[in-house]
């Protein structure tokens, strides 16, 4: 290793996150790809009832033979009950997006409010909130969501609640730390000295400053929520009436499709999950990067 | 670690364990409204049978009394009786601990070695093609559901390698033959579990290597004439490894989640598969038992992460 440059060359301290982040300013191309992909999937999800009428997916009414490989009539073949895999895939996008987004909204609202409260409060309330946050950070999310959806009535909103209630804690921790640092800023101290109430400080100064951070986290949370939704569905916890990607894979596993080599309904649902999760992750990382630069390498 | 800090850590862990117990009670006794209705959902039962079951589970008594009984039996190590197996839950769980430890242990070794190796080179040569490839692999690995990856591996290697269980059914092999049989069954589930976990280690390792690059001690090491590989292996690695070591303990919750999915795909006879069976039955006492064990394990290992971090990082001693 001579003078042609040391691999671990010199970096100015404080530039560690910016080194990869600051390569490009504006919307990173990866995030743009992610946004484009999400737009397509959303369009398919919205158009699913028009493209694929629900009755064609009713197992009691289908006439197509079962386990057919892809053909012109069925682009992605048929499943073990003769339903069109491409149609199921389009309908599955509805559940994944709905559950992913709705449960993340729940998690973000919960995480932001608990985090704000914990960062603002002092004394026993702070201690109690911290303990609750720490507890939910530690308890395995899937295990808790599994228990919640097992004891409640099965349905889409049960899954939304189960995922939302188990994935707010990391955000709460981050929001708490940020709240404390924002409240310590001289500008906020000045506002307080002018007689502003705690609510005013939180609503007008802390919350707006938290915006980008929460947004970045929300995108990453949707990806995680979609994985969790599909895992719950795979384990048998889903709305039996709504086709979902996880439920398709459960069927594939239970009917031995994977070992039989029926790739046409093992591959597509999984690829769809990976694509959507990846899209949300790319968008989230895009936000996070522009944010880390903005915060001066938080 | 100061006595005061240690004490507060121990108390905090005990409080968390208490919260696990309360949550277990709340989830499985209070939230369902009536566990008997959940239990008998979709089965023909007479009102008399429902009343008998309610009495048997003590559901006709006040909640406070129920909770006291529940807490007392937890402290005795009694987790109730499985409906499905008609055996004590604690015994069923104890039987399944071994296979789960084997699977998660093997996956842990694989994912940590791969993650640390990829992460350190990606960080050291940041911006290079290797870095981009490793980071991309980690982000994709992070987006793949464990159970689907398991199905894919089943589809690809299900012929040459066994597709489920831990031993070949009906085989009476022992000694080396048994070990070989178990190892063959272990390959696919362990690979699956490792593949969905290495991402976390790669990204953490990369970030902590990047964090060390600007430090002054590297200049010193170079100034005394140490070759670049020496700087990396002797100075950067030990420091950058610290966050990764604690991550092993902090990730345990995710490992458990992954184990449930992977064990269900491969019918690996561990705790995760037991939870899946409890879910399918449905067998609420068994599900409650696995919930308590999983959560308590996560709480304890999280506390251990703190202890280990202090042990391996001399800078933190005495704080």
Coordinates of C-alpha atoms in Angstrom, one line a residue, chain A residues 1-287:
Chain A
X1 CA 0.0 0.0 0.0
X2 CA 2.1 2.9 -1.2
X3 CA 1.1 6.4 -1.8
X4 CA -1.8 5.8 -4.1
X5 CA -4.1 6.4 -1.3
X6 CA -4.8 4.7 1.9
X7 CA -8.1 2.8 1.9
X8 CA -9.1 4.2 5.3
X9 CA -7.8 7.7 4.3
X10 CA -8.2 10.8 6.4
X11 CA -11.6 12.0 7.3
X12 CA -12.2 15.1 9.2
X13 CA -13.9 14.3 12.6
X14 CA -17.6 14.9 12.5
X15 CA -18.0 14.0 8.9
X16 CA -18.6 10.3 9.5
X17 CA -22.3 10.2 8.5
X18 CA -22.0 12.9 5.9
X19 CA -19.3 11.0 4.0
X20 CA -21.8 8.7 2.4
X21 CA -24.7 11.0 2.8
X22 CA -23.4 14.1 1.3
X23 CA -22.4 12.6 -2.0
X24 CA -25.5 14.1 -3.6
X25 CA -27.7 16.8 -2.6
X26 CA -31.5 17.0 -3.2
X27 CA -33.6 13.9 -3.8
X28 CA -31.2 10.9 -3.9
X29 CA -31.8 8.7 -7.1
X30 CA -32.5 5.7 -4.9
X31 CA -35.3 7.5 -3.1
X32 CA -36.7 8.6 -6.5
X33 CA -36.8 4.9 -7.6
X34 CA -38.5 4.0 -4.4
X35 CA -41.1 6.7 -4.8
X36 CA -41.8 5.6 -8.4
X37 CA -42.2 2.0 -7.3
X38 CA -44.6 3.0 -4.6
X39 CA -46.7 5.0 -7.0
X40 CA -47.0 1.9 -9.3
X41 CA -47.9 -0.4 -6.5
X42 CA -50.5 2.1 -5.1
X43 CA -52.1 2.4 -8.5
X44 CA -52.3 -1.4 -8.8
X45 CA -53.8 -1.7 -5.4
X46 CA -56.4 1.0 -6.1
X47 CA -57.3 -0.5 -9.5
X48 CA -57.4 -4.2 -8.3
X49 CA -61.2 -4.4 -7.9
X50 CA -61.7 -3.0 -11.4
X51 CA -58.9 -5.1 -13.0
X52 CA -59.7 -8.4 -11.2
X53 CA -63.3 -8.6 -10.1
X54 CA -63.6 -10.1 -6.6
X55 CA -65.8 -13.0 -7.7
X56 CA -63.1 -14.4 -10.0
X57 CA -61.0 -15.0 -6.8
X58 CA -63.8 -16.8 -5.0
X59 CA -62.5 -20.4 -4.6
X60 CA -66.0 -21.8 -4.9
X61 CA -66.6 -20.2 -8.3
X62 CA -63.3 -20.6 -10.1
X63 CA -63.3 -22.9 -13.0
X64 CA -59.6 -22.9 -13.9
X65 CA -57.5 -26.0 -13.1
X66 CA -55.4 -25.9 -10.0
X67 CA -51.6 -25.4 -9.8
X68 CA -51.3 -24.4 -13.5
X69 CA -47.9 -22.9 -14.6
X70 CA -48.1 -19.4 -16.2
X71 CA -50.0 -19.2 -19.5
X72 CA -51.7 -16.5 -21.6
X73 CA -54.9 -16.9 -19.6
X74 CA -53.2 -16.8 -16.3
X75 CA -50.0 -14.7 -16.4
X76 CA -48.7 -16.1 -13.2
X77 CA -50.5 -19.4 -13.2
X78 CA -53.1 -20.6 -10.7
X79 CA -52.9 -21.5 -7.0
X80 CA -53.9 -24.7 -5.3
X81 CA -57.5 -23.7 -5.4
X82 CA -57.4 -22.6 -9.0
X83 CA -57.4 -18.9 -8.4
X84 CA -55.4 -16.6 -10.7
X85 CA -52.1 -15.7 -8.9
X86 CA -51.7 -12.4 -10.7
X87 CA -55.1 -11.4 -9.5
X88 CA -54.4 -12.4 -5.9
X89 CA -51.1 -10.5 -6.1
X90 CA -53.0 -7.3 -7.1
X91 CA -55.5 -7.7 -4.2
X92 CA -52.7 -8.5 -1.8
X93 CA -51.2 -5.1 -2.5
X94 CA -54.3 -3.6 -0.9
X95 CA -53.8 -5.4 2.4
X96 CA -50.1 -4.8 2.6
X97 CA -50.3 -1.1 1.9
X98 CA -53.3 -0.5 4.1
X99 CA -51.8 -2.4 7.1
X100 CA -48.3 -1.1 6.5
X101 CA -49.4 2.6 6.3
X102 CA -52.2 2.5 8.9
X103 CA -50.2 0.7 11.6
X104 CA -47.2 3.0 11.0
X105 CA -49.5 6.0 11.4
X106 CA -50.6 4.5 14.7
X107 CA -47.0 3.8 15.7
X108 CA -45.8 7.3 14.7
X109 CA -48.6 9.1 16.6
X110 CA -48.0 6.9 19.7
X111 CA -44.2 7.1 19.5
X112 CA -44.2 10.9 18.9
X113 CA -46.6 11.7 21.7
X114 CA -45.0 9.4 24.3
X115 CA -41.5 10.6 23.2
X116 CA -42.6 14.2 23.5
X117 CA -44.1 13.6 26.9
X118 CA -41.1 11.8 28.2
X119 CA -38.7 14.4 26.9
X120 CA -40.7 17.3 28.3
X121 CA -41.9 15.8 31.6
X122 CA -39.8 15.8 34.7
X123 CA -39.8 13.7 37.9
X124 CA -41.9 10.6 38.4
X125 CA -43.8 11.0 35.1
X126 CA -40.6 11.0 33.2
X127 CA -39.3 8.0 35.0
X128 CA -42.5 6.1 34.4
X129 CA -42.6 6.9 30.7
X130 CA -39.0 6.0 30.3
X131 CA -39.6 2.6 31.9
X132 CA -42.6 2.0 29.6
X133 CA -40.6 3.0 26.5
X134 CA -37.6 0.8 27.5
X135 CA -39.9 -2.1 28.1
X136 CA -41.5 -1.9 24.7
X137 CA -38.1 -1.5 23.1
X138 CA -37.0 -4.7 24.7
X139 CA -40.0 -7.0 24.3
X140 CA -39.9 -8.8 20.9
X141 CA -42.4 -7.0 18.7
X142 CA -43.4 -10.1 16.7
X143 CA -44.1 -12.1 19.9
X144 CA -46.3 -9.3 21.3
X145 CA -48.1 -8.8 18.0
X146 CA -48.6 -12.5 17.7
X147 CA -50.2 -12.6 21.2
X148 CA -52.4 -9.6 20.5
X149 CA -53.7 -10.8 17.2
X150 CA -54.3 -14.3 18.6
X151 CA -56.5 -13.1 21.5
X152 CA -58.5 -10.4 19.6
X153 CA -61.1 -11.1 16.9
X154 CA -59.3 -11.8 13.6
X155 CA -59.4 -9.0 11.0
X156 CA -57.4 -6.3 9.2
X157 CA -57.9 -3.8 12.0
X158 CA -56.7 -6.2 14.7
X159 CA -53.5 -6.7 12.7
X160 CA -53.1 -2.9 12.3
X161 CA -53.6 -2.4 16.1
X162 CA -51.2 -5.3 16.9
X163 CA -48.4 -4.0 14.7
X164 CA -49.0 -0.3 15.7
X165 CA -49.0 -1.0 19.4
X166 CA -45.7 -3.0 19.2
X167 CA -43.6 -0.8 17.0
X168 CA -43.7 2.7 18.4
X169 CA -41.0 2.5 21.1
X170 CA -37.9 3.1 19.0
X171 CA -39.4 6.3 17.6
X172 CA -40.4 7.4 21.1
X173 CA -36.8 7.0 22.3
X174 CA -35.5 9.1 19.4
X175 CA -38.2 11.7 19.8
X176 CA -37.4 12.0 23.5
X177 CA -33.7 12.6 22.9
X178 CA -34.5 15.2 20.2
X179 CA -37.1 16.9 22.3
X180 CA -34.6 17.3 25.1
X181 CA -32.0 18.8 22.8
X182 CA -34.4 21.1 21.1
X183 CA -35.8 22.4 24.4
X184 CA -32.2 23.2 25.5
X185 CA -31.6 25.4 22.5
X186 CA -31.1 29.1 23.5
X187 CA -34.0 30.2 21.2
X188 CA -36.4 27.9 23.0
X189 CA -35.2 29.0 26.4
X190 CA -35.8 32.6 25.3
X191 CA -39.3 31.8 24.3
X192 CA -39.9 30.2 27.7
X193 CA -38.4 33.2 29.4
X194 CA -40.9 35.3 27.6
X195 CA -43.6 33.4 29.4
X196 CA -44.6 30.8 26.9
X197 CA -46.4 27.7 28.3
X198 CA -45.1 24.2 28.0
X199 CA -47.8 23.4 25.4
X200 CA -46.8 26.4 23.3
X201 CA -43.2 25.4 23.3
X202 CA -44.1 21.8 22.4
X203 CA -46.6 22.7 19.7
X204 CA -44.9 25.6 18.1
X205 CA -41.2 25.0 18.5
X206 CA -40.5 21.3 19.3
X207 CA -43.0 19.5 17.1
X208 CA -42.2 21.4 13.9
X209 CA -38.4 20.7 14.4
X210 CA -39.2 17.0 14.8
X211 CA -41.1 16.8 11.5
X212 CA -38.3 15.5 9.2
X213 CA -37.0 13.0 11.7
X214 CA -40.5 11.6 12.3
X215 CA -41.1 11.4 8.5
X216 CA -37.9 9.5 7.9
X217 CA -38.7 7.1 10.6
X218 CA -42.3 6.6 9.4
X219 CA -41.0 5.4 6.0
X220 CA -38.7 2.8 7.6
X221 CA -41.6 1.8 9.9
X222 CA -43.9 1.1 7.0
X223 CA -41.4 -1.4 5.6
X224 CA -41.0 -3.2 8.9
X225 CA -44.8 -3.2 9.4
X226 CA -45.3 -4.8 6.0
X227 CA -42.8 -7.6 6.8
X228 CA -44.5 -8.1 10.1
X229 CA -48.0 -8.2 8.5
X230 CA -46.8 -10.8 6.0
X231 CA -45.2 -12.8 8.8
X232 CA -48.4 -12.8 10.9
X233 CA -50.4 -13.8 7.8
X234 CA -47.9 -16.6 7.1
X235 CA -48.4 -17.8 10.7
X236 CA -52.1 -17.8 10.1
X237 CA -53.1 -14.5 11.6
X238 CA -54.8 -12.5 8.9
X239 CA -58.3 -11.6 7.7
X240 CA -59.5 -14.8 6.1
X241 CA -61.6 -12.8 3.6
X242 CA -58.9 -10.5 2.3
X243 CA -56.2 -12.1 0.1
X244 CA -52.7 -11.0 1.2
X245 CA -49.2 -11.8 0.1
X246 CA -48.4 -13.5 3.5
X247 CA -51.5 -15.6 3.2
X248 CA -50.6 -16.7 -0.3
X249 CA -47.2 -17.8 1.0
X250 CA -48.9 -19.6 3.8
X251 CA -51.0 -21.5 1.3
X252 CA -47.9 -22.3 -0.7
X253 CA -46.2 -23.6 2.4
X254 CA -49.2 -25.6 3.6
X255 CA -49.9 -27.3 0.3
X256 CA -46.3 -28.2 -0.2
X257 CA -46.0 -25.9 -3.2
X258 CA -42.4 -25.0 -2.4
X259 CA -41.2 -28.5 -2.2
X260 CA -43.2 -29.4 -5.3
X261 CA -41.4 -26.6 -7.2
X262 CA -44.5 -24.6 -8.0
X263 CA -42.3 -21.4 -8.3
X264 CA -45.1 -19.3 -9.8
X265 CA -46.9 -18.8 -6.5
X266 CA -43.9 -18.9 -4.2
X267 CA -41.8 -16.3 -6.0
X268 CA -44.2 -13.4 -6.9
X269 CA -45.7 -12.7 -3.4
X270 CA -42.3 -12.7 -1.8
X271 CA -40.8 -10.5 -4.6
X272 CA -43.7 -8.1 -4.1
X273 CA -43.0 -7.9 -0.4
X274 CA -39.3 -7.3 -0.9
X275 CA -40.0 -4.7 -3.6
X276 CA -42.4 -2.7 -1.5
X277 CA -40.3 -2.9 1.7
X278 CA -37.2 -1.9 -0.2
X279 CA -39.1 1.0 -1.8
X280 CA -40.1 2.4 1.6
X281 CA -36.6 1.7 3.0
X282 CA -35.0 3.6 0.1
X283 CA -37.4 6.6 0.6
X284 CA -36.8 6.5 4.4
X285 CA -33.0 6.4 4.0
X286 CA -33.2 9.2 1.5
X287 CA -35.0 11.4 4.0

